[in-house]
Coordinates of C-alpha atoms in Angstrom, one line a residue:
Chain D
C1 CA 0.1 0.0 0.0
S2 CA 1.3 3.5 -0.6
K3 CA 1.4 6.2 2.2
R4 CA -1.8 7.5 3.5
R5 CA -2.4 11.1 2.8
S6 CA -4.7 13.1 5.0
S7 CA -8.4 12.6 4.6
G8 CA -10.2 14.4 1.7
R9 CA -8.6 12.3 -0.9
I10 CA -10.8 11.3 -3.8
H11 CA -9.2 8.2 -5.2
A12 CA -9.5 5.1 -3.4
N13 CA -6.3 3.3 -2.5
I14 CA -6.7 -0.3 -3.7
A15 CA -3.8 -2.6 -2.9
A16 CA -2.3 -4.9 -5.6
G17 CA -4.1 -8.3 -5.5
A18 CA -7.5 -6.8 -4.7
V19 CA -10.3 -7.3 -7.2
V20 CA -12.6 -4.4 -7.2
C21 CA -15.0 -4.3 -10.1
V22 CA -15.6 -1.1 -11.8
E23 CA -19.4 -1.0 -11.3
S24 CA -19.0 -0.8 -7.5
E25 CA -19.2 2.6 -6.0
I26 CA -16.4 3.8 -3.9
R27 CA -16.6 7.1 -2.4
G28 CA -14.1 9.1 -0.3
D29 CA -11.1 7.9 1.5
V30 CA -11.2 4.1 1.3
T31 CA -8.2 1.8 1.5
I32 CA -8.8 -1.8 0.5
G33 CA -6.2 -4.5 1.4
P34 CA -4.8 -7.2 -1.1
R35 CA -6.9 -10.3 -1.8
T36 CA -10.2 -8.6 -1.2
V37 CA -13.0 -9.0 -3.6
V38 CA -15.6 -6.2 -4.2
H39 CA -18.4 -7.1 -6.4
P40 CA -20.3 -4.9 -8.9
K41 CA -23.0 -2.8 -7.4
A42 CA -21.3 -2.7 -3.8
R43 CA -21.0 0.3 -2.2
I44 CA -18.3 1.7 0.0
I45 CA -18.9 5.3 1.1
A46 CA -16.5 7.2 3.5
E47 CA -18.5 10.3 4.3
A48 CA -17.5 11.3 7.7
G49 CA -14.1 9.7 7.8
P50 CA -11.9 7.2 5.9
I51 CA -12.5 3.4 5.9
I52 CA -9.9 1.0 6.0
I53 CA -10.6 -2.6 4.9
G54 CA -8.2 -5.5 5.6
E55 CA -7.3 -8.2 3.3
G56 CA -9.2 -11.4 2.3
N57 CA -12.6 -9.8 2.8
L58 CA -15.6 -10.6 0.4
I59 CA -18.1 -7.8 -0.3
E60 CA -20.8 -8.8 -2.4
E61 CA -23.4 -7.1 -4.5
Q62 CA -25.5 -4.4 -3.1
A63 CA -23.7 -4.4 0.2
L64 CA -23.3 -1.0 1.8
I65 CA -20.4 0.0 3.9
I66 CA -20.8 3.4 5.0
N67 CA -19.1 5.8 7.5
S68 CA -21.9 8.3 8.0
Y69 CA -22.3 11.2 10.0
P70 CA -24.2 10.8 13.3
E71 CA -27.7 11.9 13.0
N72 CA -27.7 15.0 15.1
I73 CA -24.5 16.4 13.5
M74 CA -24.8 18.2 10.0
P75 CA -21.9 17.6 7.7
D76 CA -20.9 21.2 7.7
T77 CA -20.4 21.5 11.4
E78 CA -16.8 22.5 12.3
G79 CA -14.6 20.8 14.7
V80 CA -15.9 17.3 14.1
E81 CA -13.2 14.9 14.0
P82 CA -13.3 12.3 11.4
K83 CA -13.6 8.7 12.9
T84 CA -11.9 6.0 11.1
M85 CA -14.0 2.7 10.3
T86 CA -11.6 -0.3 10.4
I87 CA -12.6 -3.6 8.9
G88 CA -10.3 -6.6 9.6
I89 CA -9.6 -9.6 7.5
N90 CA -11.5 -12.5 6.2
N91 CA -14.8 -10.8 6.5
V92 CA -17.7 -11.6 4.4
F93 CA -20.5 -9.0 3.8
E94 CA -23.3 -10.9 1.9
V95 CA -25.6 -9.4 -0.5
G96 CA -27.4 -6.4 0.5
C97 CA -26.3 -6.0 4.0
V98 CA -25.7 -2.6 5.5
S99 CA -23.0 -2.1 7.7
Q100 CA -22.2 1.4 9.7
A101 CA -20.2 -0.3 12.6
L102 CA -17.1 1.5 13.1
K103 CA -15.0 -1.4 14.2
I104 CA -15.4 -4.7 12.7
G105 CA -12.9 -7.5 13.6
D106 CA -11.8 -10.7 11.8
N107 CA -13.5 -13.7 10.3
N108 CA -17.0 -12.3 10.8
V109 CA -19.9 -13.1 8.5
I110 CA -22.6 -10.5 7.9
E111 CA -25.4 -12.3 6.2
S112 CA -27.9 -10.9 3.5
K113 CA -29.9 -7.8 4.4
A114 CA -28.5 -7.6 7.9
D115 CA -28.3 -4.1 9.1
L116 CA -25.5 -3.2 11.6
G117 CA -25.9 0.2 13.4
K118 CA -23.1 2.9 14.2
N119 CA -22.6 1.9 17.8
V120 CA -22.0 -1.7 17.4
I121 CA -18.6 -3.4 17.5
L122 CA -17.9 -6.7 16.2
T123 CA -15.2 -8.7 17.5
S124 CA -14.0 -11.9 15.8
G125 CA -16.0 -14.9 14.5
C126 CA -19.3 -13.3 15.0
I127 CA -22.1 -14.1 12.6
V128 CA -25.1 -11.6 12.2
G129 CA -27.9 -13.5 10.4
A130 CA -29.9 -12.7 7.6
C131 CA -32.2 -9.6 8.1
C132 CA -31.1 -9.0 11.7
Q133 CA -31.0 -5.4 12.8
V134 CA -28.3 -4.8 15.3
N135 CA -28.4 -1.3 16.5
T136 CA -27.5 -1.6 20.3
C137 CA -24.6 0.1 21.6
E138 CA -22.4 -2.7 22.7
V139 CA -19.3 -5.0 21.9
I140 CA -20.6 -8.2 20.4
P141 CA -18.4 -11.0 22.2
E142 CA -16.4 -13.4 20.1
N143 CA -18.0 -16.3 18.2
T144 CA -21.4 -15.0 18.6
V145 CA -24.4 -15.9 16.4
I146 CA -27.1 -13.5 16.0
Y147 CA -30.1 -15.3 14.3
G148 CA -34.0 -15.2 13.9
S149 CA -36.5 -12.7 13.6
N150 CA -36.1 -11.7 17.4
C151 CA -32.2 -11.6 17.1
M152 CA -31.8 -14.6 19.5
R153 CA -28.0 -15.2 20.2
R154 CA -26.0 -18.0 20.9
V155 CA -22.3 -18.9 21.1
Q156 CA -20.8 -21.1 18.8
T157 CA -17.6 -23.1 19.4
E158 CA -15.9 -22.6 16.2
R159 CA -15.4 -19.5 14.1
P160 CA -16.6 -19.5 10.6
Q161 CA -14.0 -20.6 8.2
P162 CA -12.4 -18.2 5.9
Q163 CA -13.8 -18.4 2.4
T164 CA -10.4 -19.0 0.7
L165 CA -11.8 -21.2 -2.0
Q166 CA -14.5 -18.7 -2.8
L167 CA -12.0 -15.9 -2.9
D168 CA -9.7 -17.6 -5.3
F169 CA -12.5 -18.8 -7.5
L170 CA -13.8 -15.1 -7.7
M171 CA -10.4 -13.5 -8.2
K172 CA -10.0 -15.8 -11.4
I173 CA -13.5 -15.4 -12.8
L174 CA -14.3 -11.8 -12.2
P175 CA -11.8 -10.2 -14.3
N176 CA -13.3 -12.3 -17.3
Y177 CA -16.5 -10.5 -17.0
H178 CA -16.0 -7.1 -15.5
H179 CA -13.4 -4.3 -15.8
M180 CA -11.4 -3.8 -12.6
K181 CA -10.5 -0.5 -10.8
K182 CA -7.0 0.4 -10.8
T183 CA -4.9 -0.8 -8.2
V184 CA -2.0 1.3 -6.7
K185 CA 1.0 -0.7 -8.0
G186 CA 0.9 -1.6 -11.6
T187 CA -2.1 -1.4 -13.9
S188 CA -5.5 -2.9 -13.9
T189 CA -5.8 -6.5 -14.7
P190 CA -6.0 -6.8 -18.4
V191 CA -9.5 -7.8 -19.8
R192 CA -9.6 -11.0 -21.5
N193 CA -12.1 -11.3 -24.2
Chain Y
M1 CA -57.4 -15.8 -7.4
A2 CA -56.3 -14.5 -4.4
S3 CA -52.7 -13.2 -4.6
L4 CA -50.0 -14.0 -2.0
L5 CA -49.9 -10.5 -0.6
Q6 CA -53.4 -9.5 -0.5
P7 CA -55.4 -12.7 0.0
D8 CA -58.6 -11.3 1.5
R9 CA -59.9 -8.8 -1.1
V10 CA -62.2 -11.1 -2.8
L11 CA -64.4 -13.0 -0.5
Y12 CA -67.0 -15.7 -1.4
L13 CA -69.9 -16.7 0.8
V14 CA -70.2 -20.4 1.8
H15 CA -73.5 -21.7 2.8
G16 CA -72.7 -24.1 5.4
E17 CA -73.5 -24.5 9.2
K18 CA -72.0 -21.1 9.6
K19 CA -71.9 -18.5 7.0
I20 CA -68.4 -18.0 6.3
R21 CA -66.7 -15.6 4.0
S22 CA -63.4 -16.4 2.9
S23 CA -61.2 -16.1 -0.2
L24 CA -61.1 -18.4 -2.9
S25 CA -57.7 -20.1 -2.3
T26 CA -59.0 -21.4 1.1
L27 CA -62.3 -23.0 -0.3
Y28 CA -63.2 -26.3 -1.8
F29 CA -65.9 -27.5 -4.1
C30 CA -67.9 -30.6 -3.8
R31 CA -68.5 -31.9 -7.4
Y32 CA -71.5 -34.1 -6.2
C33 CA -73.3 -31.5 -4.2
S34 CA -72.3 -28.6 -6.4
E35 CA -71.6 -26.3 -3.7
L36 CA -68.8 -24.6 -2.1
R37 CA -67.2 -25.7 1.1
S38 CA -65.0 -24.2 3.5
L39 CA -62.4 -25.9 6.0
E40 CA -65.2 -25.8 8.8
C41 CA -67.7 -27.7 6.9
V42 CA -65.6 -30.8 6.0
S43 CA -64.4 -33.6 7.9
H44 CA -60.7 -34.4 8.0
E45 CA -59.0 -37.7 8.0
V46 CA -55.6 -38.8 8.2
D47 CA -54.5 -39.7 4.7
S48 CA -50.7 -40.6 5.1
H49 CA -47.6 -39.5 7.1
Y50 CA -44.7 -38.0 5.5
C51 CA -41.6 -36.3 6.4
P52 CA -41.3 -32.6 5.6
S53 CA -37.9 -32.6 4.7
C54 CA -37.2 -35.7 2.9
L55 CA -40.7 -36.2 1.7
E56 CA -40.7 -39.9 2.6
N57 CA -44.1 -41.5 3.0
M58 CA -44.6 -43.9 5.7
P59 CA -47.5 -46.2 6.2
S60 CA -49.3 -45.5 9.5
A61 CA -48.3 -48.6 11.3
E62 CA -44.6 -47.8 10.7
A63 CA -45.2 -44.3 11.7
K64 CA -46.8 -45.4 15.0
L65 CA -43.7 -47.7 15.7
K66 CA -41.3 -44.9 15.2
K67 CA -43.2 -42.6 17.3
N68 CA -44.0 -40.4 14.2
R69 CA -40.5 -39.5 13.7
C70 CA -38.5 -39.7 10.4
A71 CA -35.5 -42.0 10.6
N72 CA -33.1 -39.9 8.4
C73 CA -33.8 -36.3 9.2
F74 CA -32.9 -34.3 12.3
D75 CA -34.0 -31.2 13.8
C76 CA -31.7 -28.6 15.4
P77 CA -32.2 -28.5 19.1
C78 CA -31.4 -25.0 19.2
C79 CA -33.8 -23.4 16.5
M80 CA -35.8 -26.3 15.3
H81 CA -34.6 -26.0 11.9
T82 CA -33.7 -29.0 9.8
L83 CA -30.0 -30.2 10.1
S84 CA -28.0 -30.7 7.1
T85 CA -25.0 -33.3 6.8
R86 CA -21.5 -31.5 6.0
A87 CA -18.4 -33.4 5.2
T88 CA -14.8 -32.4 6.2
N89 CA -11.5 -33.9 5.2
I90 CA -9.5 -35.0 8.2
P91 CA -6.3 -36.6 8.2
A92 CA -6.4 -39.9 9.6
P93 CA -3.8 -42.7 9.8
L94 CA -4.2 -45.6 7.4
P95 CA -5.1 -48.9 8.9
D96 CA -2.1 -50.4 7.1
D97 CA 0.7 -48.0 7.7
P98 CA 0.2 -46.0 10.9
S99 CA 2.9 -43.6 10.0
K100 CA 1.3 -42.2 6.9
T101 CA -2.1 -40.1 7.1
A102 CA -4.6 -40.2 4.3
M103 CA -7.4 -37.8 4.0
K104 CA -10.7 -39.3 5.1
K105 CA -14.2 -37.8 4.9
A106 CA -15.9 -37.1 8.3
Y107 CA -19.5 -36.1 8.6
Y108 CA -21.2 -33.8 11.1
L109 CA -24.6 -32.1 11.4
A110 CA -25.0 -28.5 11.0
C111 CA -27.9 -26.1 11.1
G112 CA -27.8 -23.4 8.5
F113 CA -30.1 -21.1 10.5
C114 CA -28.3 -20.7 13.9
R115 CA -25.0 -22.5 12.9
W116 CA -25.2 -25.0 15.6
T117 CA -23.1 -28.1 14.9
S118 CA -23.1 -31.5 16.2
R119 CA -19.6 -30.8 17.5
D120 CA -21.0 -28.4 19.9
V121 CA -22.5 -31.2 22.1
G122 CA -19.6 -33.3 21.7
M123 CA -21.0 -35.8 19.2
A124 CA -18.0 -37.3 17.4
D125 CA -17.9 -37.0 13.5
K126 CA -19.3 -40.1 11.8
S127 CA -17.7 -41.7 8.9
V128 CA -21.0 -42.6 7.2
A129 CA -23.2 -39.9 5.7
S130 CA -26.5 -41.1 7.1
G131 CA -27.6 -43.7 9.5
G132 CA -24.5 -43.1 12.0
W133 CA -26.4 -40.7 14.3
Q134 CA -28.1 -42.2 17.3
E135 CA -30.4 -40.4 19.8
P136 CA -29.3 -40.8 23.3
D137 CA -31.2 -43.5 25.4
N138 CA -33.5 -42.3 27.9
P139 CA -32.5 -44.1 31.2
H140 CA -36.1 -44.6 32.3
T141 CA -37.2 -46.4 29.1
Q142 CA -37.3 -49.8 30.8
R143 CA -39.2 -48.9 33.7
I144 CA -41.8 -46.9 31.6
N145 CA -42.3 -49.9 29.2
K146 CA -42.9 -52.2 32.2
L147 CA -45.5 -49.8 33.6
I148 CA -47.3 -49.5 30.0
E149 CA -47.5 -53.3 29.8
Y150 CA -49.0 -53.5 33.3
Y151 CA -51.5 -50.8 32.6
Q152 CA -52.5 -52.3 29.3
Q153 CA -53.1 -55.7 30.9
L154 CA -55.2 -53.9 33.7
A155 CA -57.3 -52.3 31.1
Q156 CA -58.1 -55.4 29.4
R157 CA -59.0 -57.0 32.4
E158 CA -61.4 -54.4 33.3
K159 CA -62.8 -54.3 30.0
L160 CA -63.6 -58.1 30.2
E161 CA -65.2 -57.5 33.6
R162 CA -67.4 -54.9 32.1
D163 CA -68.6 -56.8 29.2
R164 CA -69.2 -60.0 31.1
K165 CA -71.7 -58.0 33.2
K166 CA -73.2 -56.5 30.2
L167 CA -73.6 -59.9 28.4
A168 CA -75.2 -61.3 31.4
R169 CA -78.1 -58.8 31.2
R170 CA -78.4 -58.7 27.3
R171 CA -80.3 -61.4 25.4
P172 CA -78.2 -64.0 23.9
Y173 CA -78.6 -62.9 20.4
M174 CA -77.3 -59.4 20.7
P175 CA -73.9 -58.7 19.1
L176 CA -71.2 -57.9 21.3
A177 CA -71.4 -54.3 21.2
F178 CA -69.0 -52.4 23.1
S179 CA -70.2 -49.6 25.5
Q180 CA -69.0 -46.2 25.2
H181 CA -67.1 -46.6 28.6
T182 CA -65.2 -49.5 27.4
I183 CA -64.0 -48.0 24.6
H184 CA -62.6 -45.2 26.7
V185 CA -60.8 -47.6 28.8
V186 CA -59.4 -49.2 26.0
E187 CA -58.2 -45.9 24.5
K188 CA -56.9 -44.7 27.9
Y189 CA -53.9 -46.9 27.7
G190 CA -53.2 -47.0 24.1
L191 CA -54.4 -50.4 23.4
G192 CA -56.9 -50.1 20.7
T193 CA -56.1 -50.5 17.0
R194 CA -57.3 -47.9 14.7
L195 CA -61.0 -47.6 15.2
Q196 CA -63.4 -47.0 12.3
R197 CA -64.2 -43.5 11.7
Q198 CA -67.2 -42.7 14.1
R199 CA -70.3 -41.0 12.6
P200 CA -71.8 -38.6 15.1
G201 CA -74.9 -40.1 16.5
A202 CA -74.5 -43.7 15.1
P203 CA -73.7 -46.7 17.3
I204 CA -70.2 -47.7 17.5
T205 CA -69.4 -50.9 15.7
S206 CA -67.8 -53.8 17.3
L207 CA -64.2 -54.3 17.5
A208 CA -63.4 -57.6 16.7
G209 CA -60.1 -59.3 17.8
L210 CA -59.2 -56.8 20.4
S211 CA -60.0 -58.9 23.4
L212 CA -58.2 -62.0 24.6
K213 CA -59.9 -65.2 24.2
E214 CA -61.6 -66.4 27.2
G215 CA -59.5 -69.4 28.0
E216 CA -55.9 -67.7 27.3
D217 CA -53.8 -67.3 30.3
Q218 CA -52.7 -64.0 30.9
K219 CA -49.2 -63.4 31.9
E220 CA -49.0 -61.9 35.2
I221 CA -47.0 -58.7 35.3
N222 CA -45.8 -57.5 38.5
I223 CA -44.4 -54.0 38.9
E224 CA -42.7 -52.5 41.8
P225 CA -44.4 -49.3 43.6
A226 CA -42.4 -46.1 43.1
Q227 CA -40.4 -45.5 46.0
A228 CA -40.5 -42.2 47.7
L229 CA -37.1 -40.8 49.1
D230 CA -36.7 -38.9 52.2
E231 CA -33.3 -37.3 51.2
V232 CA -32.9 -35.2 48.2
E233 CA -29.7 -34.4 46.8
P234 CA -28.7 -31.0 48.1
L235 CA -28.2 -28.0 46.0
P236 CA -24.3 -26.9 45.4
E237 CA -23.1 -24.4 47.7
D238 CA -22.6 -21.8 45.1
Y239 CA -26.0 -22.1 43.5
Y240 CA -27.0 -18.4 44.5
T241 CA -23.7 -16.8 44.1
R242 CA -22.4 -18.3 40.7
P243 CA -22.8 -16.0 37.9
I244 CA -25.1 -17.1 35.1
N245 CA -23.5 -18.0 31.8
L246 CA -26.5 -16.9 29.7
P247 CA -25.6 -18.6 26.3
E248 CA -25.3 -21.9 28.3
V249 CA -28.9 -21.9 29.7
T250 CA -31.4 -23.5 27.4
S251 CA -34.8 -21.7 26.8
L252 CA -38.1 -23.4 27.9
R253 CA -38.9 -24.3 24.3
Q254 CA -35.7 -26.0 23.8
R255 CA -36.0 -27.8 27.1
L256 CA -39.5 -28.9 26.6
L257 CA -39.1 -30.2 23.1
Q258 CA -36.9 -33.0 24.7
P259 CA -39.2 -34.2 27.5
D260 CA -37.1 -37.1 28.2
F261 CA -34.1 -35.3 29.4
Q262 CA -35.2 -31.6 29.6
P263 CA -31.5 -30.3 29.7
A264 CA -30.7 -27.1 31.5
G265 CA -27.3 -26.7 29.7
A266 CA -26.9 -26.1 26.0
S267 CA -24.0 -28.5 25.9
Q268 CA -26.5 -31.3 26.4
L269 CA -29.0 -30.4 23.7
H270 CA -29.0 -33.4 21.4
P271 CA -30.5 -33.2 18.0
K272 CA -34.0 -35.1 17.6
H273 CA -35.6 -36.9 14.8
K274 CA -37.8 -34.8 12.7
H275 CA -41.5 -35.0 13.5
L276 CA -43.8 -36.5 10.7
L277 CA -46.4 -34.4 9.2
I278 CA -50.0 -35.6 8.2
K279 CA -51.6 -35.4 4.8
R280 CA -55.1 -34.9 5.4
S281 CA -58.0 -36.0 3.2
L282 CA -61.1 -33.8 3.2
R283 CA -64.5 -35.1 2.9
C284 CA -67.7 -33.2 2.4
R285 CA -69.9 -33.9 5.4
K286 CA -73.1 -34.2 3.4
C287 CA -72.3 -36.7 0.4
E288 CA -69.0 -38.2 1.8
H289 CA -67.2 -37.6 -1.2
N290 CA -63.6 -36.3 -1.5
L291 CA -63.4 -32.6 -2.4
M292 CA -61.5 -30.6 -5.2
L293 CA -60.2 -27.0 -5.3
Y294 CA -62.5 -24.4 -6.8
Y295 CA -61.0 -22.3 -9.6
F296 CA -63.5 -20.1 -11.1
S297 CA -62.3 -16.8 -9.8
V298 CA -62.9 -13.0 -9.9
R299 CA -59.9 -10.7 -9.3
I300 CA -59.5 -7.2 -8.8
M301 CA -57.5 -5.5 -11.2
S302 CA -57.1 -2.0 -10.8
I303 CA -58.8 0.5 -8.6
P304 CA -58.9 4.2 -9.0
N305 CA -59.2 6.7 -6.2
L306 CA -62.7 6.1 -4.4
R307 CA -64.3 9.4 -3.5
F308 CA -67.3 9.5 -1.3
Q309 CA -70.5 9.8 -3.1
K310 CA -68.8 9.9 -6.4
E311 CA -69.1 7.3 -9.0
C312 CA -65.8 5.6 -10.3
Q313 CA -65.0 2.5 -12.3
V314 CA -63.3 -0.4 -10.9
L315 CA -61.8 -2.9 -13.4
L316 CA -62.2 -6.7 -12.5
T317 CA -61.0 -9.7 -14.1
L318 CA -62.7 -13.0 -14.5
T319 CA -60.8 -16.1 -15.5
N320 CA -62.4 -19.2 -16.9
P321 CA -60.4 -22.4 -16.1
V322 CA -62.5 -25.1 -18.1
E323 CA -62.1 -25.7 -21.7
S324 CA -65.6 -24.8 -22.7
I325 CA -67.2 -21.4 -23.2
T326 CA -68.9 -20.2 -20.0
H327 CA -71.5 -17.7 -19.5
V328 CA -71.5 -15.4 -16.7
T329 CA -74.1 -13.1 -15.3
L330 CA -73.5 -10.5 -12.6
V331 CA -76.5 -9.5 -10.5
G332 CA -76.3 -6.7 -7.9
C333 CA -77.8 -7.6 -4.4
E334 CA -81.3 -6.4 -3.8
E335 CA -82.4 -4.3 -0.9
G336 CA -82.9 -6.1 2.3
D337 CA -80.8 -9.2 1.1
P338 CA -80.0 -11.2 4.2
E339 CA -76.5 -12.2 2.9
D340 CA -75.4 -8.5 2.0
I341 CA -74.3 -7.2 5.5
N342 CA -70.9 -5.8 4.7
S343 CA -71.2 -3.8 1.8
T344 CA -70.7 0.1 2.2
A345 CA -71.0 1.1 -1.4
K346 CA -73.5 0.9 -4.1
V347 CA -72.5 -0.9 -7.0
M348 CA -73.9 -1.2 -10.7
V349 CA -72.9 -4.2 -12.5
P350 CA -73.2 -4.8 -16.1
T351 CA -76.5 -6.3 -17.0
K352 CA -75.6 -8.1 -20.1
E353 CA -74.2 -11.8 -20.0
L354 CA -70.5 -12.0 -20.2
V355 CA -69.0 -14.7 -22.2
L356 CA -65.8 -16.2 -21.7
A357 CA -63.8 -18.4 -24.0
G358 CA -62.6 -21.7 -22.9
K359 CA -59.0 -22.3 -21.7
D360 CA -57.0 -23.5 -24.7
A361 CA -53.9 -24.8 -23.7
A362 CA -52.3 -24.7 -27.2
A363 CA -53.3 -21.0 -27.7
D364 CA -49.9 -19.7 -26.8
Y365 CA -48.4 -21.7 -29.7
D366 CA -50.8 -21.5 -32.2
E367 CA -50.3 -18.1 -34.2
L368 CA -52.6 -18.9 -36.9
A369 CA -55.6 -19.3 -34.8
E370 CA -58.4 -16.9 -35.7
P371 CA -59.3 -14.5 -32.9
Q372 CA -62.7 -15.3 -31.7
D373 CA -65.3 -12.7 -32.2
F374 CA -67.5 -11.9 -29.4
Q375 CA -68.9 -8.3 -30.2
D376 CA -68.0 -6.8 -26.8
D377 CA -69.6 -3.7 -25.7
P378 CA -66.6 -1.4 -25.0
D379 CA -68.3 0.2 -22.0
V380 CA -68.6 -3.0 -20.3
V381 CA -65.7 -5.1 -21.5
A382 CA -62.2 -3.5 -21.0
F383 CA -60.1 -6.3 -22.6
R384 CA -60.4 -9.9 -23.5
K385 CA -57.3 -12.5 -23.6
S386 CA -57.9 -16.1 -24.4
N387 CA -59.9 -17.2 -21.3
K388 CA -59.6 -14.1 -19.3
I389 CA -62.0 -10.9 -19.5
G390 CA -61.7 -7.6 -18.0
F391 CA -64.9 -5.7 -17.2
F392 CA -66.0 -2.5 -15.6
I393 CA -68.2 -2.2 -12.6
K394 CA -69.2 1.3 -11.2
V395 CA -69.1 2.0 -7.5
V396 CA -70.7 4.7 -5.6
P397 CA -69.1 4.9 -1.9
Q398 CA -72.1 5.5 0.5
R399 CA -70.6 5.6 3.8
E400 CA -68.0 8.0 4.8
E401 CA -66.1 6.1 7.3
D402 CA -62.5 4.9 7.9
G403 CA -62.8 1.4 6.8
D404 CA -62.5 0.0 3.4
V405 CA -65.1 0.2 0.9
T406 CA -66.8 -3.0 0.4
V407 CA -69.0 -4.0 -2.5
S408 CA -71.1 -7.2 -2.8
F409 CA -73.0 -8.7 -5.6
K410 CA -73.8 -12.2 -7.1
I411 CA -72.4 -14.1 -9.8
R412 CA -74.0 -16.7 -11.8
H413 CA -72.3 -19.0 -14.1
D414 CA -72.9 -22.4 -15.8
F415 CA -70.9 -25.3 -14.7
R416 CA -70.6 -28.7 -16.4
N417 CA -70.0 -31.5 -14.1
L418 CA -67.6 -33.8 -16.0
A419 CA -67.0 -36.0 -13.1
A420 CA -70.5 -36.9 -12.2
P421 CA -71.5 -40.4 -12.6
I422 CA -73.3 -41.0 -15.9
R423 CA -76.8 -42.0 -15.0
P424 CA -78.4 -44.6 -17.2
S425 CA -81.6 -43.1 -18.5
E426 CA -84.2 -43.9 -21.0
E427 CA -84.3 -40.7 -22.8
D428 CA -81.4 -39.3 -24.6
D429 CA -80.0 -36.9 -22.3
A430 CA -77.1 -34.8 -23.4
P431 CA -73.9 -36.2 -21.6
T432 CA -73.1 -33.1 -19.6
E433 CA -75.7 -31.1 -18.4
A434 CA -74.9 -27.5 -17.5
I435 CA -76.1 -26.4 -14.0
W436 CA -76.2 -22.8 -13.0
L437 CA -74.4 -21.9 -9.9
T438 CA -74.7 -18.7 -7.9
H439 CA -72.3 -17.4 -5.5
H440 CA -72.3 -14.2 -3.4
V441 CA -69.1 -12.3 -3.7
E442 CA -67.6 -9.4 -1.7
L443 CA -64.9 -7.3 -2.8
S444 CA -62.8 -5.2 -0.6
L445 CA -61.7 -2.1 -2.5
G446 CA -59.5 -0.1 -0.2
P447 CA -60.0 3.0 1.9
L448 CA -61.5 6.2 0.7
V449 CA -59.6 9.1 -0.7
A450 CA -60.4 12.4 0.8

């Protein structure tokens, strides 16, 4: 990765080895680590501060990762410090999920149409089930599974496996069908017809 | 036809013991009585047992033996979802050469919904994909079985006693009819075989073969009475001070689904075999025949804004499911109609008879077919598409209230009963006679606008 400049940068900082489709929308100061796959129509929006995404993450279609302003603060207010959103390694953001959590650890799975609020902090190995809305103000302990319409919780004994097979497959196939965004070192992946 | 998201907008009235109004997707039709029936005017029977996940049909005797559980499928003890078998590769030493390791497949059960796995409760991975999983044994099974045998014997003895008394009073040529009370005693301890279906009011038919023969020796079963203990195991000392590990505590539902063990800790929740479901057969109570689904339907197509006391047009569609031409007449409800209790608007239905073409399965593929010429009145008929027709009705909402505007009318159509038995008759009757059916329909059109 190149050196990070101060916030307010327009171009995303995509490490070599990451596969980011051109149809995805990346706004603001976003850093994406190597071996991360961002599907088309995914949206990563850094409004109120930078977003740093680690390596080996899988961000599927229509997923929305947004670092937004808190509700009672207008974008023009002076003196508001930009908060960085950090996302660890080997996370999976499934189709249609919305994540505003400022700190996400490793090996988490956020299933389809799940909704994470601003004040949640995910540690490692957590699974947020499909359509579950988690907008409490807490740190979710490790290896927690949140499932069901009432957001029941339980603890599982093993963390979810990293999706290495899926990532390798996608990194080979996606460039065949989509244009890729330019990475920092070297040019973009050549498009094969 | 009722749609998935709005099932209750078009309601049909059913003339049963109770007047029920419900949407067509929940109603049935008796071909022999030519009437609509709802779930409340039919009698249910158990047709067969099947497993909801592997769809395996099981005869009733086998189901009873297996306690109505499927042999192959399991339920997650945590969220009651169906468990699926997953495989992993684990290195295992070869039997011939312990120093080399080969990849062997190991199977474990996992739930896709709550991510519970069989490894969570300590169940070892099995080497076969199915059939390797056993439910843990209930430690009290033996005692329970013995008690059941003893009580079954007791029930038989009581039953014989009662019948001997009854027989002594009855005249000798009367059949061995069992009294109501005897049946009760038999059913009490689960002895009886499946009784014939009892019609309300009719005398109960005899149960042959249920009683032991008079001369047969009955095996004497003795049970020990339950022992009452004076001393109970004391609670552990830190029972009140130990902090609760909440993920480990089972919920009431999880506990009661396993009545044998009722585990208090989540690490003792073992999966249970999946419960079987019943396929019912429905019979019309009047004529005892099986029923079919009714399919002639009115559907609301589009509704403009409904304003109080202003006339507006509503577009309805009618679909004809049979292959012959059907004639439909709509009649508005008269004043003082006893069935018309819910309507809040006046409706003007088209007075002419509507003709619907038959359903032609090949119409989509036959491009050279001539379009049928029906000479539709453009004020009444909006469009016509193979066996569908769209027509207008005029609605004037009468009451200015918060609820939905409801409109009711009667629909009269001809119906050819293709499945009725052909009655041998002397005259030359047409093979399929059309009978005219009338239904009372209520439409719920939505709230008023301003």
